[in-house]
């Protein structure tokens, strides 16, 4: 089975240690928005890098997250903002898949 573009681009693995409480919060939030914990963590990292002015991956990548380097309680975006962000990301991925299907 051929790799998708997203999977092929992801060649680096980062192991991050979280407390049980941090992981549970990440997993619960990911479940709320319909993604896995790794996907949500990757989205938050990309958003943080974009806000810090670090060059992000291609324009078709996940839109930046509203999280900032501020206290944890204030970092959490309102659910509607994160849901909108994930919907835009999902729409972009669906468009990519449709292009791939049309080409093959």
Coordinates of N, CA and C in Angstrom, one line a residue:
X1 N 0.8 -1.2 0.0 CA 0.0 0.0 0.0 C 0.9 1.2 0.0
X2 N 0.7 2.2 -0.9 CA 1.5 3.4 -1.0 C 1.3 4.3 0.2
X3 N 2.4 5.0 0.6 CA 2.3 5.9 1.7 C 1.6 7.2 1.3
X4 N 0.8 7.8 2.1 CA 0.2 9.1 1.8 C 1.3 10.2 1.9
X5 N 1.1 11.3 1.4 CA 2.1 12.4 1.4 C 2.3 12.8 2.9
X6 N 1.3 12.9 3.7 CA 1.5 13.3 5.1 C 2.4 12.3 5.8
X7 N 2.1 11.0 5.6 CA 2.9 10.0 6.3 C 4.4 10.1 5.8
X8 N 4.6 10.2 4.5 CA 5.9 10.2 3.9 C 6.7 11.4 4.4
X9 N 6.1 12.5 4.7 CA 6.8 13.7 5.1 C 7.2 13.6 6.6
X10 N 6.5 12.8 7.3 CA 6.8 12.7 8.8 C 7.8 11.6 9.0
X11 N 9.1 12.0 9.0 CA 10.2 11.0 9.1 C 10.8 11.1 10.5
X12 N 10.5 12.1 11.3 CA 11.2 12.3 12.6 C 10.2 11.9 13.7
X13 N 10.7 11.3 14.7 CA 9.8 10.9 15.9 C 10.3 11.6 17.1
X14 N 9.4 12.2 17.8 CA 9.8 12.9 19.1 C 9.0 12.3 20.2
X15 N 9.8 11.9 21.2 CA 9.2 11.3 22.4 C 9.1 12.4 23.4
X16 N 7.9 12.6 24.0 CA 7.7 13.6 25.0 C 7.1 13.0 26.2
X17 N 7.7 13.3 27.3 CA 7.1 12.8 28.6 C 6.1 13.8 29.2
X18 N 4.9 13.2 29.5 CA 3.8 14.0 30.1 C 3.5 13.3 31.4
X19 N 2.9 14.1 32.3 CA 2.4 13.5 33.5 C 1.1 12.8 33.1
X20 N 0.6 11.9 34.0 CA -0.7 11.3 33.7 C -1.8 12.3 33.5
X21 N -1.8 13.3 34.3 CA -2.8 14.4 34.1 C -2.7 15.1 32.8
X22 N -1.5 15.4 32.4 CA -1.3 16.1 31.1 C -1.8 15.2 29.9
X23 N -1.4 13.9 30.0 CA -1.8 13.0 28.9 C -3.3 12.8 28.9
X24 N -3.9 12.6 30.1 CA -5.4 12.5 30.2 C -6.1 13.7 29.6
X25 N -5.6 14.9 29.9 CA -6.2 16.1 29.4 C -6.0 16.2 27.9
X26 N -4.8 15.8 27.3 CA -4.6 15.8 25.9 C -5.5 14.8 25.2
X27 N -5.6 13.6 25.8 CA -6.4 12.6 25.2 C -7.9 12.9 25.2
X28 N -8.4 13.5 26.3 CA -9.8 13.9 26.4 C -10.1 15.0 25.4
X29 N -9.2 16.0 25.3 CA -9.5 17.1 24.3 C -9.4 16.5 22.9
X30 N -8.5 15.6 22.6 CA -8.4 15.0 21.3 C -9.7 14.3 21.0
X31 N -10.2 13.5 21.9 CA -11.5 12.8 21.7 C -12.6 13.8 21.5
X32 N -12.6 14.9 22.2 CA -13.7 15.9 22.0 C -13.8 16.4 20.6
X33 N -12.6 16.6 20.0 CA -12.6 17.1 18.6 C -12.4 16.1 17.5
X34 N -12.4 14.8 17.9 CA -12.4 13.7 17.0 C -11.1 13.4 16.3
X35 N -10.0 13.6 17.0 CA -8.6 13.2 16.5 C -7.9 12.4 17.6
X36 N -6.8 11.8 17.3 CA -6.0 11.1 18.3 C -5.1 12.1 19.0
X37 N -4.6 11.7 20.2 CA -3.7 12.5 21.0 C -2.5 13.0 20.2
X38 N -1.9 12.1 19.4 CA -0.7 12.5 18.6 C -1.0 13.6 17.6
X39 N -2.2 13.5 17.0 CA -2.6 14.5 16.0 C -2.8 15.8 16.6
X40 N -3.4 15.8 17.8 CA -3.7 17.1 18.5 C -2.3 17.7 19.0
X41 N -1.4 16.8 19.5 CA -0.1 17.3 20.0 C 0.6 17.9 18.8
X42 N 0.6 17.3 17.7 CA 1.3 17.8 16.5 C 0.8 19.1 16.0
X43 N -0.6 19.2 16.1 CA -1.2 20.5 15.7 C -0.8 21.6 16.6
X44 N -0.8 21.3 17.9 CA -0.4 22.3 18.9 C 1.1 22.7 18.7
X45 N 1.9 21.8 18.4 CA 3.4 22.1 18.2 C 3.5 23.0 17.0
X46 N 2.9 22.6 15.9 CA 3.0 23.4 14.7 C 2.4 24.8 14.9
X47 N 1.3 24.9 15.7 CA 0.8 26.3 15.9 C 1.7 27.1 16.8
X48 N 2.3 26.5 17.8 CA 3.3 27.2 18.6 C 4.5 27.6 17.8
X49 N 5.0 26.8 16.9 CA 6.1 27.2 16.1 C 5.7 28.4 15.2
X50 N 4.5 28.3 14.6 CA 4.1 29.4 13.7 C 4.0 30.7 14.5
X51 N 3.5 30.6 15.7 CA 3.3 31.9 16.5 C 4.7 32.4 16.9
X52 N 5.7 31.5 17.0 CA 7.0 31.9 17.4 C 7.8 32.5 16.2
X53 N 7.2 32.4 15.0 CA 7.9 32.9 13.9 C 8.8 31.9 13.2
X54 N 8.8 30.6 13.7 CA 9.6 29.6 13.1 C 8.9 29.1 11.8
X55 N 9.7 29.0 10.7 CA 9.2 28.5 9.5 C 8.4 27.2 9.7
X56 N 7.2 27.2 9.2 CA 6.4 26.0 9.4 C 6.5 25.2 8.1
X57 N 6.0 24.0 8.1 CA 5.9 23.2 6.9 C 5.1 23.8 5.8
X58 N 4.9 23.2 4.7 CA 4.2 23.7 3.6 C 2.8 24.4 3.9
X59 N 2.3 25.2 3.0 CA 1.1 25.9 3.3 C -0.1 25.0 3.5
X60 N 0.0 23.8 3.0 CA -1.1 22.9 3.1 C -1.1 22.2 4.5
X61 N -0.2 22.5 5.3 CA -0.1 21.9 6.6 C -1.2 22.5 7.5
X62 N -1.2 21.9 8.7 CA -2.2 22.3 9.7 C -2.1 23.8 10.0
X63 N -3.3 24.5 10.0 CA -3.2 25.9 10.4 C -2.7 26.1 11.8
X64 N -2.2 27.3 12.1 CA -1.6 27.5 13.4 C -2.6 27.4 14.5
X65 N -2.2 26.9 15.7 CA -3.1 26.9 16.8 C -3.0 28.2 17.6
X66 N -4.1 28.5 18.3 CA -4.0 29.8 19.1 C -3.3 29.7 20.4
X67 N -2.6 28.5 20.6 CA -1.9 28.4 21.9 C -0.7 29.3 21.9
X68 N -0.3 29.8 23.0 CA 0.9 30.7 23.1 C 1.7 30.3 24.4
X69 N 2.8 30.9 24.5 CA 3.7 30.6 25.7 C 3.2 31.4 26.9
X70 N 2.0 31.1 27.3 CA 1.4 31.8 28.5 C 0.9 30.7 29.4
X71 N 0.4 31.0 30.6 CA 0.0 30.0 31.5 C -1.0 29.0 30.9
X72 N -0.9 27.8 31.4 CA -1.6 26.7 30.8 C -3.1 26.9 30.7
X73 N -3.8 27.5 31.7 CA -5.2 27.7 31.6 C -5.6 28.6 30.5
X74 N -4.7 29.6 30.3 CA -5.0 30.6 29.2 C -4.6 30.0 27.8
X75 N -3.8 29.0 27.8 CA -3.4 28.4 26.5 C -4.5 27.7 25.8
X76 N -5.5 27.2 26.5 CA -6.5 26.4 25.9 C -7.5 27.2 25.1
X77 N -7.5 27.0 23.8 CA -8.5 27.9 23.0 C -9.9 27.4 23.3
X78 N -10.8 28.3 23.0 CA -12.2 27.9 23.1 C -12.5 26.7 22.2
X79 N -13.3 25.8 22.6 CA -13.6 24.7 21.7 C -13.9 25.0 20.3
X80 N -14.6 26.0 20.1 CA -15.0 26.4 18.7 C -13.8 26.7 17.9
X81 N -12.8 27.4 18.4 CA -11.6 27.8 17.7 C -10.8 26.6 17.3
X82 N -10.6 25.6 18.2 CA -9.9 24.4 17.9 C -10.7 23.6 16.9
X83 N -12.0 23.5 17.1 CA -12.8 22.7 16.1 C -12.7 23.3 14.7
X84 N -12.8 24.6 14.6 CA -12.7 25.2 13.3 C -11.4 25.0 12.7
X85 N -10.3 25.0 13.5 CA -9.0 24.8 13.0 C -8.9 23.3 12.4
X86 N -9.4 22.4 13.2 CA -9.3 21.0 12.8 C -10.2 20.7 11.6
X87 N -11.3 21.4 11.5 CA -12.1 21.2 10.3 C -11.4 21.7 9.0
X88 N -10.7 22.9 9.2 CA -9.9 23.4 8.0 C -8.9 22.4 7.6
X89 N -8.2 21.8 8.6 CA -7.1 20.8 8.4 C -7.7 19.6 7.7
X90 N -8.8 19.1 8.2 CA -9.5 17.9 7.6 C -9.9 18.2 6.2
X91 N -10.5 19.4 5.9 CA -10.9 19.7 4.6 C -9.7 19.7 3.6
X92 N -8.6 20.2 4.1 CA -7.4 20.2 3.2 C -6.9 18.8 3.0
X93 N -7.0 18.0 4.0 CA -6.5 16.6 3.8 C -7.5 15.8 2.8
X94 N -8.8 16.1 2.9 CA -9.8 15.5 2.0 C -9.5 15.9 0.6
X95 N -9.2 17.2 0.4 CA -8.9 17.7 -0.9 C -7.7 17.1 -1.5
X96 N -6.7 16.9 -0.7 CA -5.4 16.2 -1.1 C -5.8 14.7 -1.5
X97 N -6.6 14.1 -0.7 CA -7.0 12.7 -1.0 C -7.7 12.6 -2.4
X98 N -8.6 13.6 -2.6 CA -9.4 13.6 -3.8 C -8.5 13.8 -5.0
X99 N -7.5 14.7 -4.9 CA -6.6 14.9 -6.0 C -5.8 13.6 -6.2
X100 N -5.4 13.0 -5.2 CA -4.6 11.7 -5.3 C -5.4 10.7 -6.1
X101 N -6.7 10.5 -5.6 CA -7.6 9.6 -6.3 C -7.8 9.9 -7.7
X102 N -8.0 11.2 -8.1 CA -8.2 11.6 -9.5 C -6.9 11.2 -10.3
X103 N -5.7 11.3 -9.7 CA -4.5 11.0 -10.4 C -4.2 9.5 -10.6
X104 N -4.9 8.7 -9.8 CA -4.5 7.3 -9.8 C -5.7 6.5 -10.3

